[in-house]
Short mmCIF file of C-alpha atoms in Angstrom, two decimals:
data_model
loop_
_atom_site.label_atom_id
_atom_site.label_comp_id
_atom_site.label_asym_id
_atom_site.label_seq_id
_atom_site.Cartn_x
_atom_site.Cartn_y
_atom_site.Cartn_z
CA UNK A 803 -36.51 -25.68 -0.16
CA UNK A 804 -37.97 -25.42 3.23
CA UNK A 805 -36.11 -24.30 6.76
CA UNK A 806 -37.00 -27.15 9.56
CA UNK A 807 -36.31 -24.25 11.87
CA UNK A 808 -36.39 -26.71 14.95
CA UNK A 809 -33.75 -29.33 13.50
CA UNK A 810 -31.20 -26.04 13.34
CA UNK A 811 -31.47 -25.17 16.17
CA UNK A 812 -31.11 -28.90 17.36
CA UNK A 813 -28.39 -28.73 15.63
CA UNK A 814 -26.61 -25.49 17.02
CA UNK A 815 -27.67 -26.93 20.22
CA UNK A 816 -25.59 -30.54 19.95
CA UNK A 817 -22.35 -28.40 18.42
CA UNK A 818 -22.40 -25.32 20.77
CA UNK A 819 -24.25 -26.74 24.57
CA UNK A 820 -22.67 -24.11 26.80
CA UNK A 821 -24.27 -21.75 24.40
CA UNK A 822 -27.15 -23.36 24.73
CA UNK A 823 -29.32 -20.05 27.40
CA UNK A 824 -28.63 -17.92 23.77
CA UNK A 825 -30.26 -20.14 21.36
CA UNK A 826 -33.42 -18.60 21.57
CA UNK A 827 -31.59 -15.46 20.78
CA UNK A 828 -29.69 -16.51 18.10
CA UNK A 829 -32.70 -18.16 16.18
CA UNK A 830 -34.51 -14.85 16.54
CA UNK A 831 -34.24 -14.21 12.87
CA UNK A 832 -36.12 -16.78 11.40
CA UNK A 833 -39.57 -16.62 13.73
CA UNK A 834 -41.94 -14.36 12.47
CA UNK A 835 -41.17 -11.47 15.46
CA UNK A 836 -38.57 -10.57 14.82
CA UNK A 837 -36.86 -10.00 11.49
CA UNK A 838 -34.09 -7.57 12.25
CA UNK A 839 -30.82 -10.39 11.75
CA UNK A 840 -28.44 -9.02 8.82
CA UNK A 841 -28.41 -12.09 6.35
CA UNK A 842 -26.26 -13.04 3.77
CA UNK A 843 -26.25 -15.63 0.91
CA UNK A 844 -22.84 -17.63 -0.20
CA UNK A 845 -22.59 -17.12 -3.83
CA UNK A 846 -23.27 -20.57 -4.68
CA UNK A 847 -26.08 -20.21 -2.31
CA UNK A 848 -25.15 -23.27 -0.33
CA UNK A 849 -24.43 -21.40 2.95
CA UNK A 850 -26.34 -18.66 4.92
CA UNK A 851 -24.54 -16.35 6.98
CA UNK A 852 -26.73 -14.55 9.60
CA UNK A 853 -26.11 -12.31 12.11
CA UNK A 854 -28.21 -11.34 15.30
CA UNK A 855 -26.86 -9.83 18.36
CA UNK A 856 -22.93 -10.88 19.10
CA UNK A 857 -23.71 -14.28 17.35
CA UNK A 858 -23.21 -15.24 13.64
CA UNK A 859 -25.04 -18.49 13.06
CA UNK A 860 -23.54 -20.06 9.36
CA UNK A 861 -26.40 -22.35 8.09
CA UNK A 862 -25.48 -25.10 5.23
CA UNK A 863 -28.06 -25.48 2.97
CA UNK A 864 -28.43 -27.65 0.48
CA UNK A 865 -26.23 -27.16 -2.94
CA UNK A 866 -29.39 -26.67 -5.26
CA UNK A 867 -31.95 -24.51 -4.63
CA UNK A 868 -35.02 -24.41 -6.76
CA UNK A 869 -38.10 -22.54 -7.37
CA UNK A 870 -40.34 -25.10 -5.56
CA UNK A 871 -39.80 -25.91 -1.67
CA UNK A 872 -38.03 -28.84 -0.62
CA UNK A 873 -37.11 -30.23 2.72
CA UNK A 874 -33.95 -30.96 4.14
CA UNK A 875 -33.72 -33.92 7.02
CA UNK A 876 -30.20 -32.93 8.23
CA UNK A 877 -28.69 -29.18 8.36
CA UNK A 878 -25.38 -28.50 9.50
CA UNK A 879 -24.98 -25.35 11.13
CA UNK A 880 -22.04 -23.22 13.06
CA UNK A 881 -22.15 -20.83 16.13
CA UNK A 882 -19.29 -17.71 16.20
CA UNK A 883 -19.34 -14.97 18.94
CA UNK A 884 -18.41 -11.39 18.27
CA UNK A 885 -16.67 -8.96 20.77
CA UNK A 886 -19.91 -6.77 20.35
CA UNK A 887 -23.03 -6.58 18.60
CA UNK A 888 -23.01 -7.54 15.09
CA UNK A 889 -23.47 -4.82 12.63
CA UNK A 890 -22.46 -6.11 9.16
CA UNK A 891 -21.68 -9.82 7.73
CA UNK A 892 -20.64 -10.19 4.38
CA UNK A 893 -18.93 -13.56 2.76
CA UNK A 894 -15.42 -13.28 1.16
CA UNK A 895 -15.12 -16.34 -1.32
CA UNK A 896 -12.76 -16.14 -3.53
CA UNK A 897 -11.15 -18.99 -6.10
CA UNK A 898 -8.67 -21.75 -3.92
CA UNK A 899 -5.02 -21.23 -4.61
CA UNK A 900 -4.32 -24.35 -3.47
CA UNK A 901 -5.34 -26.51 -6.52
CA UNK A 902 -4.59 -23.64 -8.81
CA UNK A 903 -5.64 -20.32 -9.39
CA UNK A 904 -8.51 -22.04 -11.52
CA UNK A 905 -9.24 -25.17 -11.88
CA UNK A 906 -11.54 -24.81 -15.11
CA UNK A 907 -9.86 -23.35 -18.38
CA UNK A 908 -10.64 -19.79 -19.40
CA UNK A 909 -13.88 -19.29 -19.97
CA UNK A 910 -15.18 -22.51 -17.73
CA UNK A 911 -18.62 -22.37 -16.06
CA UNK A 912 -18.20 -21.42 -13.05
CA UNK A 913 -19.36 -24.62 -11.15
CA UNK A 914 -15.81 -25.88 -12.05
CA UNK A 915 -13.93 -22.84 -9.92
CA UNK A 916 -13.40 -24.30 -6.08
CA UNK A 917 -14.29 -21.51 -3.81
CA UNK A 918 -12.57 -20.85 -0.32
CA UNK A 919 -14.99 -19.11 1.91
CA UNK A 920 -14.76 -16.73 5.08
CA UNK A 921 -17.38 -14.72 6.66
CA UNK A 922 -16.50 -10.87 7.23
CA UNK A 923 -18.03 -9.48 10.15
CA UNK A 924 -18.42 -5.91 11.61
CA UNK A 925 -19.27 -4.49 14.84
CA UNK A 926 -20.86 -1.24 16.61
CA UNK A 927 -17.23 -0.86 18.19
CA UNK A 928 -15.64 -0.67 15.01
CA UNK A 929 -14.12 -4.10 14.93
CA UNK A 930 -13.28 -6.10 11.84
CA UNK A 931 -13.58 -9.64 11.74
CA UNK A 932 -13.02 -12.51 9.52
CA UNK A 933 -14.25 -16.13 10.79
CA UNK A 934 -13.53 -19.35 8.93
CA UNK A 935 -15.92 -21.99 8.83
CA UNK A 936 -15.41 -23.62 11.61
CA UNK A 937 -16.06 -20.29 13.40
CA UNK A 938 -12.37 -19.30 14.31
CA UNK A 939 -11.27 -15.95 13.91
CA UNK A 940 -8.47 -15.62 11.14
CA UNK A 941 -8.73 -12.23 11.32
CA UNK A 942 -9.31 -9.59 14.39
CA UNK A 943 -8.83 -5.55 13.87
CA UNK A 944 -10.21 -2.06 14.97
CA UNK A 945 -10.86 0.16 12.07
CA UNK A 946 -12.14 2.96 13.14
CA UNK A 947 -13.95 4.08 16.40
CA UNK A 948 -17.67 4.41 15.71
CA UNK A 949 -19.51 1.20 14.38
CA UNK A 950 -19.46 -0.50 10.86
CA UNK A 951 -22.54 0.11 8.67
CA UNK A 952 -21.69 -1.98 5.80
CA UNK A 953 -18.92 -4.20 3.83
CA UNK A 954 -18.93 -4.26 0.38
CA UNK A 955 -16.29 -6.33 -1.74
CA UNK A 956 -15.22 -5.32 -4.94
CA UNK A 957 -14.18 -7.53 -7.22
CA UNK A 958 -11.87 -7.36 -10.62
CA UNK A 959 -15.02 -7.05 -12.95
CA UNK A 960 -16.22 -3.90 -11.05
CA UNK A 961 -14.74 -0.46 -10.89
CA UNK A 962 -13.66 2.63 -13.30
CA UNK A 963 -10.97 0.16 -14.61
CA UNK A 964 -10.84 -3.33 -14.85
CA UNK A 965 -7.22 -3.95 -13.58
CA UNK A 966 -8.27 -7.19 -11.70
CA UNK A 967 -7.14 -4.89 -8.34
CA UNK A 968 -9.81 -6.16 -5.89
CA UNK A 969 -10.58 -5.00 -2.49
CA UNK A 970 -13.48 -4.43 0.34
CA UNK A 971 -14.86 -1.64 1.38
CA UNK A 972 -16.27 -0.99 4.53
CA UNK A 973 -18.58 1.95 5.50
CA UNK A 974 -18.43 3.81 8.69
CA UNK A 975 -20.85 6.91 9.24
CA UNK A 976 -18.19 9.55 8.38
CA UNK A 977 -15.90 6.81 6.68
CA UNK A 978 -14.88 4.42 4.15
CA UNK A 979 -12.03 2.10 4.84
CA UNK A 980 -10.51 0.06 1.64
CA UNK A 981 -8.42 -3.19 2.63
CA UNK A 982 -6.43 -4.76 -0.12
CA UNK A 983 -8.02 -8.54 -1.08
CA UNK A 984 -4.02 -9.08 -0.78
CA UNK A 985 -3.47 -8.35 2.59
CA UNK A 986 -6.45 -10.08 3.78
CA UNK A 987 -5.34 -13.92 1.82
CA UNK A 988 -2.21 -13.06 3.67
CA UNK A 989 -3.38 -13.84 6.84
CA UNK A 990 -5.65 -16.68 6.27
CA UNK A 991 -2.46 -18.24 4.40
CA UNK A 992 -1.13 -17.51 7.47
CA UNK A 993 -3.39 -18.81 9.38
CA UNK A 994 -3.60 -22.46 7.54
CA UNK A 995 0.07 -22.22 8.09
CA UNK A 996 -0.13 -21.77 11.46
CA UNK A 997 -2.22 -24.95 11.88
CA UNK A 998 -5.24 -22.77 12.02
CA UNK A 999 -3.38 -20.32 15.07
CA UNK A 1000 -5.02 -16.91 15.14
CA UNK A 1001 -2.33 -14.01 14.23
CA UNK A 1002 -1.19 -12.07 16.78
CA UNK A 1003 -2.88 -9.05 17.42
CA UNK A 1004 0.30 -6.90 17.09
CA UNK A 1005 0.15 -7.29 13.27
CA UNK A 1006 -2.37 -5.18 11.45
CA UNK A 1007 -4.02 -5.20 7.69
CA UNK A 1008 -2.83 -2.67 5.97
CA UNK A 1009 -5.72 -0.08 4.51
CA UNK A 1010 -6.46 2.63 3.19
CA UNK A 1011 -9.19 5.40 5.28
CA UNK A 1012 -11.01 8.44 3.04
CA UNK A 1013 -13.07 11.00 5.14
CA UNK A 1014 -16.32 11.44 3.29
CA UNK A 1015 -17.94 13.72 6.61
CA UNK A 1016 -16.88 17.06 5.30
CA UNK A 1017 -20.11 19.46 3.80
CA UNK A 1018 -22.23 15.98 4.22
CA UNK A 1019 -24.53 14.06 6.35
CA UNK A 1020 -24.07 10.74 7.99
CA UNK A 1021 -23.23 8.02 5.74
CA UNK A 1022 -25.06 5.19 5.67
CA UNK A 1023 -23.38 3.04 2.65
CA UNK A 1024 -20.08 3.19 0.18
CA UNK A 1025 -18.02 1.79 -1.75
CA UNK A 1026 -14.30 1.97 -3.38
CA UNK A 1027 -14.66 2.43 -7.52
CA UNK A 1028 -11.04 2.17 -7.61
CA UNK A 1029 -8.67 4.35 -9.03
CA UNK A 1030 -9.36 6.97 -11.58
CA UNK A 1031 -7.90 7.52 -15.01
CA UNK A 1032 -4.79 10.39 -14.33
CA UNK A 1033 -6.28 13.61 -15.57
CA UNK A 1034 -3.90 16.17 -16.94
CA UNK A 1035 -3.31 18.75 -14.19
CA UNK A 1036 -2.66 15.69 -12.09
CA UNK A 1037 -0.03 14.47 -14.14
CA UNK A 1038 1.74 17.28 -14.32
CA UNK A 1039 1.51 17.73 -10.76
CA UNK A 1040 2.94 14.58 -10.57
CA UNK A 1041 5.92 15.28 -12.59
CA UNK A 1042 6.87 18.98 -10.67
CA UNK A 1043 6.84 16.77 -7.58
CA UNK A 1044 8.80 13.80 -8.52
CA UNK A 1045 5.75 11.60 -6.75
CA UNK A 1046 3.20 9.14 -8.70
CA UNK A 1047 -0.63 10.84 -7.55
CA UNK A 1048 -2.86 8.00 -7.72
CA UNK A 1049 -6.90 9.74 -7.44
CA UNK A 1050 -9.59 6.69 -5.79
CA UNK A 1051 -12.80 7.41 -6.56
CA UNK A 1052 -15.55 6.34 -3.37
CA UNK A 1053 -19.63 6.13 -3.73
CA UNK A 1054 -20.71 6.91 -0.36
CA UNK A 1055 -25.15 7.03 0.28
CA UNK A 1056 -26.87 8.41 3.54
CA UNK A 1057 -28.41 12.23 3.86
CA UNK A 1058 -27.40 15.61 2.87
CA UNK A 1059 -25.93 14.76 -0.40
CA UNK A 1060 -28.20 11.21 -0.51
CA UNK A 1061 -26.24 10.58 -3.06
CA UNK A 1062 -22.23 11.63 -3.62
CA UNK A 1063 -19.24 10.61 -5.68
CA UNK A 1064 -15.72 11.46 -4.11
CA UNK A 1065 -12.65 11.88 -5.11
CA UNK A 1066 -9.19 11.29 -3.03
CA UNK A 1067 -5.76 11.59 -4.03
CA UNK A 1068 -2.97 9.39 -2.32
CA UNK A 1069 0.44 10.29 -2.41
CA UNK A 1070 2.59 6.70 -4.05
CA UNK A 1071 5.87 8.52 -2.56
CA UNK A 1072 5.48 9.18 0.50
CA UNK A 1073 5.70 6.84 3.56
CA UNK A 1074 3.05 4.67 5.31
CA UNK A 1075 0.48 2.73 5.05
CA UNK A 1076 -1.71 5.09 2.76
CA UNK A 1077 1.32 5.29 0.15
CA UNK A 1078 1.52 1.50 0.19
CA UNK A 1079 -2.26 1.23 -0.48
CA UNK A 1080 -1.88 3.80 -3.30
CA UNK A 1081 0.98 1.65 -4.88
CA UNK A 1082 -1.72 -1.41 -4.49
CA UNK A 1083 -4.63 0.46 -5.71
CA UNK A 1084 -2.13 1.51 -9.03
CA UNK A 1085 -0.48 -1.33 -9.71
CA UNK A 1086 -1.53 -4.53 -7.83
CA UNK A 1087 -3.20 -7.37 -9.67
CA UNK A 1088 -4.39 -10.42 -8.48
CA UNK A 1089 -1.12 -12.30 -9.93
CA UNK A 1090 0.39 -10.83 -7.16
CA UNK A 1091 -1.45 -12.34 -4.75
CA UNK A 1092 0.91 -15.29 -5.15
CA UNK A 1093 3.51 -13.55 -3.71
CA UNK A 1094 1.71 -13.27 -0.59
CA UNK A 1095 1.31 -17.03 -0.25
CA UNK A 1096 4.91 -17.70 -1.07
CA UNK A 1097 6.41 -15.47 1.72
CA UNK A 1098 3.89 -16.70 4.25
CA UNK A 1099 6.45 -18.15 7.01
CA UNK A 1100 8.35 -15.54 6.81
CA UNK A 1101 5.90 -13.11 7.05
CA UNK A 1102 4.75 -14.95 10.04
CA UNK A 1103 8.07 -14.84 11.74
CA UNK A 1104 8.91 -11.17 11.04
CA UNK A 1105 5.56 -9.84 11.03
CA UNK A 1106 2.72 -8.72 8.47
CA UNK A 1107 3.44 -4.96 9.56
CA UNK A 1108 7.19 -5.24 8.53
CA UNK A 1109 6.20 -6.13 5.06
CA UNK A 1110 2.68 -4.40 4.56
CA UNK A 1111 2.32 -1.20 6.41
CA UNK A 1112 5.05 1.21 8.19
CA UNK A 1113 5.07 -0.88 11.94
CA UNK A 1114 1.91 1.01 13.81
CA UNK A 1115 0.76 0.23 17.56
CA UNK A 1116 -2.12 -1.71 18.25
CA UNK A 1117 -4.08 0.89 19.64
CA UNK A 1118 -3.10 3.50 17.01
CA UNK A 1119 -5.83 4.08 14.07
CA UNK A 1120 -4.41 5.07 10.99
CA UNK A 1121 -4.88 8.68 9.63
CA UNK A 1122 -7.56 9.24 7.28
CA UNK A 1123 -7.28 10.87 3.60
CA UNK A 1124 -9.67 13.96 2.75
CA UNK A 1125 -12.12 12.99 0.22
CA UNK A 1126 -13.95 15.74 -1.95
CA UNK A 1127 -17.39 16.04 -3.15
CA UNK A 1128 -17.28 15.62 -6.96
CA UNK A 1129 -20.60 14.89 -7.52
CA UNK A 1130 -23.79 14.89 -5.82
CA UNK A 1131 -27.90 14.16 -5.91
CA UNK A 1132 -28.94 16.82 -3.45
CA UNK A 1133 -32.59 15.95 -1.22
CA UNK A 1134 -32.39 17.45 2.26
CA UNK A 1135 -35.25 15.72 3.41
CA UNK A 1136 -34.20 12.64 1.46
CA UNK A 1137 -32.00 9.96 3.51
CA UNK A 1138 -30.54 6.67 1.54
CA UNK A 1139 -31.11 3.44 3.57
CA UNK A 1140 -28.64 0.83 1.43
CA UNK A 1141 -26.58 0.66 -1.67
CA UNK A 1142 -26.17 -2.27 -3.80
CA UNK A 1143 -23.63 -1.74 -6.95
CA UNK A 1144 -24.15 -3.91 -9.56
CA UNK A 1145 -21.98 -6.45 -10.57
CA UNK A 1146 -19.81 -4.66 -13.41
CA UNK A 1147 -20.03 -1.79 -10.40
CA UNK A 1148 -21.04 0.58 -13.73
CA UNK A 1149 -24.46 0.82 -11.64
CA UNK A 1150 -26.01 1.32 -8.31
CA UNK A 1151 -29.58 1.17 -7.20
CA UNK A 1152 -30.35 2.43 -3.89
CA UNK A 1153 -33.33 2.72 -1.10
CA UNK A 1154 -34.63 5.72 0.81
CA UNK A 1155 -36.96 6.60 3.36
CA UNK A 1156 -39.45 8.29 0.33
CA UNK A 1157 -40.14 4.33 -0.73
CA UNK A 1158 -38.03 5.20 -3.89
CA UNK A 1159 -35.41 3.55 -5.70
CA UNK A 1160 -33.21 4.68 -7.74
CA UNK A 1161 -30.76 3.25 -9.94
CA UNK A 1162 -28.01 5.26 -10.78
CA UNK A 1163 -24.32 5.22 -12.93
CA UNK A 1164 -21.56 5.28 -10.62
CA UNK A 1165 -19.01 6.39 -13.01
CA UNK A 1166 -21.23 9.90 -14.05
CA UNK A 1167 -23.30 10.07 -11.06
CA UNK A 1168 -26.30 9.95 -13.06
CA UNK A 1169 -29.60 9.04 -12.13
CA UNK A 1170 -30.76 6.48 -15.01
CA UNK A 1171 -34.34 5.11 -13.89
CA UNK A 1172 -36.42 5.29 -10.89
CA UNK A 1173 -39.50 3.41 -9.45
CA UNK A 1174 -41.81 5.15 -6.70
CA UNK A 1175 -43.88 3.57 -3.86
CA UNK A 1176 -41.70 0.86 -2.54
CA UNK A 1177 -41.52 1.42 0.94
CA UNK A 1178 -39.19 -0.21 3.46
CA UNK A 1179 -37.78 -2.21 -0.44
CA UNK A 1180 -35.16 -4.34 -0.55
CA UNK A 1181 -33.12 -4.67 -3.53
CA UNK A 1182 -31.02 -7.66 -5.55
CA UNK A 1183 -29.60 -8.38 -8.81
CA UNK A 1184 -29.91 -11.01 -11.29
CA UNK A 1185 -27.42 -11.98 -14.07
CA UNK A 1186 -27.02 -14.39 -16.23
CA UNK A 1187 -26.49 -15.45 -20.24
CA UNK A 1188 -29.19 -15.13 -22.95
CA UNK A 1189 -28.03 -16.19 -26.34
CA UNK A 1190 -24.67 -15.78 -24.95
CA UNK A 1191 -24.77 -12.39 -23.80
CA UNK A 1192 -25.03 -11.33 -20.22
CA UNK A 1193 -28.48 -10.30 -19.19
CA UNK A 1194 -29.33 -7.69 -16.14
CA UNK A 1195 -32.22 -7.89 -14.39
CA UNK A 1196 -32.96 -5.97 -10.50
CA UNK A 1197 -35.62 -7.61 -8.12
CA UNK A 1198 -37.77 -5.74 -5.55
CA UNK A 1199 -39.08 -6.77 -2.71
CA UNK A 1200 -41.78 -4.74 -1.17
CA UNK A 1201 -43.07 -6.05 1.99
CA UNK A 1202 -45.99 -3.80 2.52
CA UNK A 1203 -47.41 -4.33 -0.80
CA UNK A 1204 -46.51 -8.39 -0.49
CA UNK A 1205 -44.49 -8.36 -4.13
CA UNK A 1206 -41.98 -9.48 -5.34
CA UNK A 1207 -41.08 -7.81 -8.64
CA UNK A 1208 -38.35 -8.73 -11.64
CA UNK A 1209 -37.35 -5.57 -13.90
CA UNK A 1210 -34.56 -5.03 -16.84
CA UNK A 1211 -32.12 -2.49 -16.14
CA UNK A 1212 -32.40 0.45 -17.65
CA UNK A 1213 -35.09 0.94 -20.11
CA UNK A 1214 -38.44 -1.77 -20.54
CA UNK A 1215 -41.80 -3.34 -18.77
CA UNK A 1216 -41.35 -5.35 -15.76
CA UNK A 1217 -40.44 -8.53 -16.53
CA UNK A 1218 -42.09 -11.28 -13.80
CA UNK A 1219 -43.76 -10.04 -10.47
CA UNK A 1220 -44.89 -12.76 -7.56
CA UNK A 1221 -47.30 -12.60 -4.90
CA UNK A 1222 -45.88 -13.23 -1.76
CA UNK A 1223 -47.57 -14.75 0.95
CA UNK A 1224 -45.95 -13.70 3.67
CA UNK A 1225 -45.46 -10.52 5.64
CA UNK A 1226 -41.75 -11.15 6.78
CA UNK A 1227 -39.38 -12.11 4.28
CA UNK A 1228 -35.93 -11.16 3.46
CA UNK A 1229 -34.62 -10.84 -0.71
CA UNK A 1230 -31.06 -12.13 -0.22
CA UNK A 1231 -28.80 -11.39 -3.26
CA UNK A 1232 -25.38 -12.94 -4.05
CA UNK A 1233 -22.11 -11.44 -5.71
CA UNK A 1234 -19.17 -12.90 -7.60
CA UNK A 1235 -16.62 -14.26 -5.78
CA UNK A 1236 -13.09 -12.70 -5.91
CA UNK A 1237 -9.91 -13.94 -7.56
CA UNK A 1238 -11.76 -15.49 -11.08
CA UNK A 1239 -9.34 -15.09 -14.25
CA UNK A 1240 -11.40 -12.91 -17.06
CA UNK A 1241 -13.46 -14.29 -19.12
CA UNK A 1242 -15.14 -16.38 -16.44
CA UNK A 1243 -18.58 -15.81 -16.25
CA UNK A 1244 -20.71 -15.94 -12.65
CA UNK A 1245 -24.17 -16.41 -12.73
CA UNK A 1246 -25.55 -14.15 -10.01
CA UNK A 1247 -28.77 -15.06 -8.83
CA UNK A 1248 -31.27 -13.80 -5.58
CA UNK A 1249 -33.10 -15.93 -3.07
CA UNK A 1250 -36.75 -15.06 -1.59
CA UNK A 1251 -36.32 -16.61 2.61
CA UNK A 1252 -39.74 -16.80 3.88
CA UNK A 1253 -39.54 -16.68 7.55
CA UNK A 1254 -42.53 -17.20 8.22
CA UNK A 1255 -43.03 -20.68 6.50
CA UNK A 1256 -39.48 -21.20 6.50
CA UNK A 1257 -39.48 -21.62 2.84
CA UNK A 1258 -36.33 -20.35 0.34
CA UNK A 1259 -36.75 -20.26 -3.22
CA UNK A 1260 -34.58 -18.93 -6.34
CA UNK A 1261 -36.10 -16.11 -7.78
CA UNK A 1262 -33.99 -16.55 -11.32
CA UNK A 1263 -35.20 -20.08 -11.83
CA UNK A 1264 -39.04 -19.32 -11.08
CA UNK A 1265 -38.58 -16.45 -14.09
CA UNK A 1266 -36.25 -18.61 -16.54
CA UNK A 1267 -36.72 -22.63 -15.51
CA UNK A 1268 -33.54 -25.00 -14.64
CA UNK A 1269 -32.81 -24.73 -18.21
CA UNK A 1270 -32.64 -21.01 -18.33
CA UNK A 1271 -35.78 -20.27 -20.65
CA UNK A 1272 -37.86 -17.68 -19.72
CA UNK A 1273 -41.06 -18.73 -18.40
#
């Protein structure tokens, strides 16, 4: 399939005309220049988020995208401001409540589960923002006060255990900030009830904040594992205090450990917004999610904080909870660029400024395979089902060498490698939505976007066919 990059931003142009000065700007992305926008692909790769300067630009493509190019006569396309420069998108889709929590049986494909989709957003002030798809925002909040680096959601498959607890992470350079899936369908219920009225800025998400800054480096990428199994000692501790101890384990990536695991231990006793997030993080499944769509209106009328969190100010930033170093891959001169878990979350493959990457097991902190000379490399993953078992694959991009290669995880010989034509290029990978019952299985597939011809191909169906052979 093949970007007309003139008809979008014809497009943008009809739907947004007093924006009309900052087209040029906003298109930036896609001409061979400049090809610094942060991009993300909707899991049923049918909608492109990107982001470039205050502006997100959310690009419908068409529903199937193949290995060959095709063209596309009409593209719809959506214009959002930020408060500040863009630092982070990331797409939260998760299954409709509206029609059911799924509307395939157990075990469906999942073509049969209708997705609801919002675009997360994070700026270099700290701001977190969630924008609908006609661009308003459902969802306006300072986290923290440097910039966001990264969002990461985490859905019920991944984590230490599968409890169906799902969440998103988002990174800050001395930070990781966990917001309950929860809280966040809570306000865009309560926005749809509101006949699509923003909250008001008064009421805040509830979260959860672990300092990851002490013996280490700036971060650069994280995310939430979840909660850990209850060792002894903590038990017991548990029991002379009278108070459940709930320990979260956090994957943060950057310099000086490049690579650390973390442990922090909330407090399900005490008060505030942290205990309430430790109650979530131990017992909250998405079943309960429900609940928050039952007591929407009166939620709206008393106030998210009243039900969620312990009634904080505006301007107040909630305190953060010490996180130790557990485990660690220790390079001074090394620095980690990205992150991407996997998605069972059991691995992680990252990129550093050697040109190395390494894939990794987040639940031992153990370095499993690595792959040398792949400068400036970006990263995806592939799954899908051979003979009815779930197959891993990990494609790398790297642009200086002008390849695209396919490998297993693990162990194994390359499996596919592509010549790519073009010098700028971004590998955009896709993750399962949240919110699917278990036993639902989600293809998850990468795209190749050529910016220079324009052209965006599936990397999965080049390697297997349409029918899923293996070519």
């Amino acid at each position: 399939m093949r970007i007309p990059v003139g008809e979008i931003c014809q497009t943008i142009g009809l739907q947004s005309e007093p924006m009309s000065p900052t087209l040029a700007k906003i298109m930036r992305p896609f001409h061979r220049d400049d090809s610094k926008g942060i991009w993300c692909l909707h899991p049923e790769r049918a909608l492109l988020a990107v982001g470039h300067g205050q502006y997100l630009s959310l690009i419908h493509l068409p529903s199937c995208i193949s290995s060959s190019a095709k063209k596309r006569k009409h593209l719809a396309a959506v214009v959002c401001e930020a408060p500040s420069r863009i630092t982070a998108v990331c797409w939260l889709c998760h299954v409709s409540q509206r029609n059911g929590r799924n509307s395939g049986a157990k075990g469906a494909p999942s073509a049969l589960q209708p997705l609801a989709s919002h675009v997360m957003v994070g700026t270099e002030k700290g701001d977190f923002l969630v924008f609908d798809m006609l661009g308003v925002v459902v969802v306006r909040q300072k986290l923290h006060a440097s910039g966001i680096l990264t969002i990461r959601p985490r859905v019920a498959s991944m984590g230490l255990e599968r409890e169906g607890t799902e969440e998103v992470s988002v990174t800050f350079p001395d930070m990781i900030v966990c917001i309950p899936l929860p809280e966040l369908l809570a306000f865009i219920r309560f926005h749809e009830v509101g006949a699509g009225q923003a909250a008001d800025p008064s009421l805040k998400i509830a979260h959860g904040k672990y300092d990851v800054s002490k013996k280490c480096g700036h971060r650069t990428d994280g995310i939430n594992l979840g909660k850990k199994r209850p060792s002894l000692k903590s038990v017991l501790a548990g029991k002379d205090s009278g108070e459940e101890v709930v320990t979260v384990s956090v994957v943060a990536v950057g310099k000086s450990p490049c690579i650390g695991g973390f442990d922090a231990s909330l407090s399900a006793g005490s008060g505030g917004a942290l205990a309430m997030f430790g109650r979530l993080a131990s017992s909250m499944t998405l079943g309960v999610s429900g609940m928050a769509w039952s007591m929407g209106r009166r939620a709206w009328k008393s106030g998210v904080t009243s039900l969620f969190s312990s009634g904080q100010k505006e301007e107040t930033l909630v305190d953060a909870v010490p996180a130790k170093l557990r485990f660690s891959l220790r390079d001074s001169k090394r620095q980690v660029t990205e992150m991407i878990p996997s998605p069972s979350g059991c691995l992680g493959v990252t990129m550093d400024t050697f040109g190395r990457v390494i894939l990794f097991d987040t639940g031992k902190m153990l370095v499993v395979r690595m792959w040398k000379g792949y400068r400036e490399a970006q990263c995806a993953w592939i799954r899908r089902k051979e003979k009815n078992r779930p197959s891993l694959f990990l494609a790398i991009y790297a642009p200086r060498r002008e390849v695209l290669e396919v490998w297993p995880v693990r162990c194994g010989p390359r499996k596919a490698s592509f010549q790519v034509s073009s010098i700028n290029a971004q590998l955009l990978g896709t993750i399962p939505p949240m919110a699917l019952d278990q036993g639902v299985h989600w293809d998850v597939d990468c795209c190749l976007l050529e910016l220079d011809s324009g052209e965006i191909w599936s990397v999965s169906e080049r390697i297997f066919g349409a029918d899923g052979e293996a070519g």
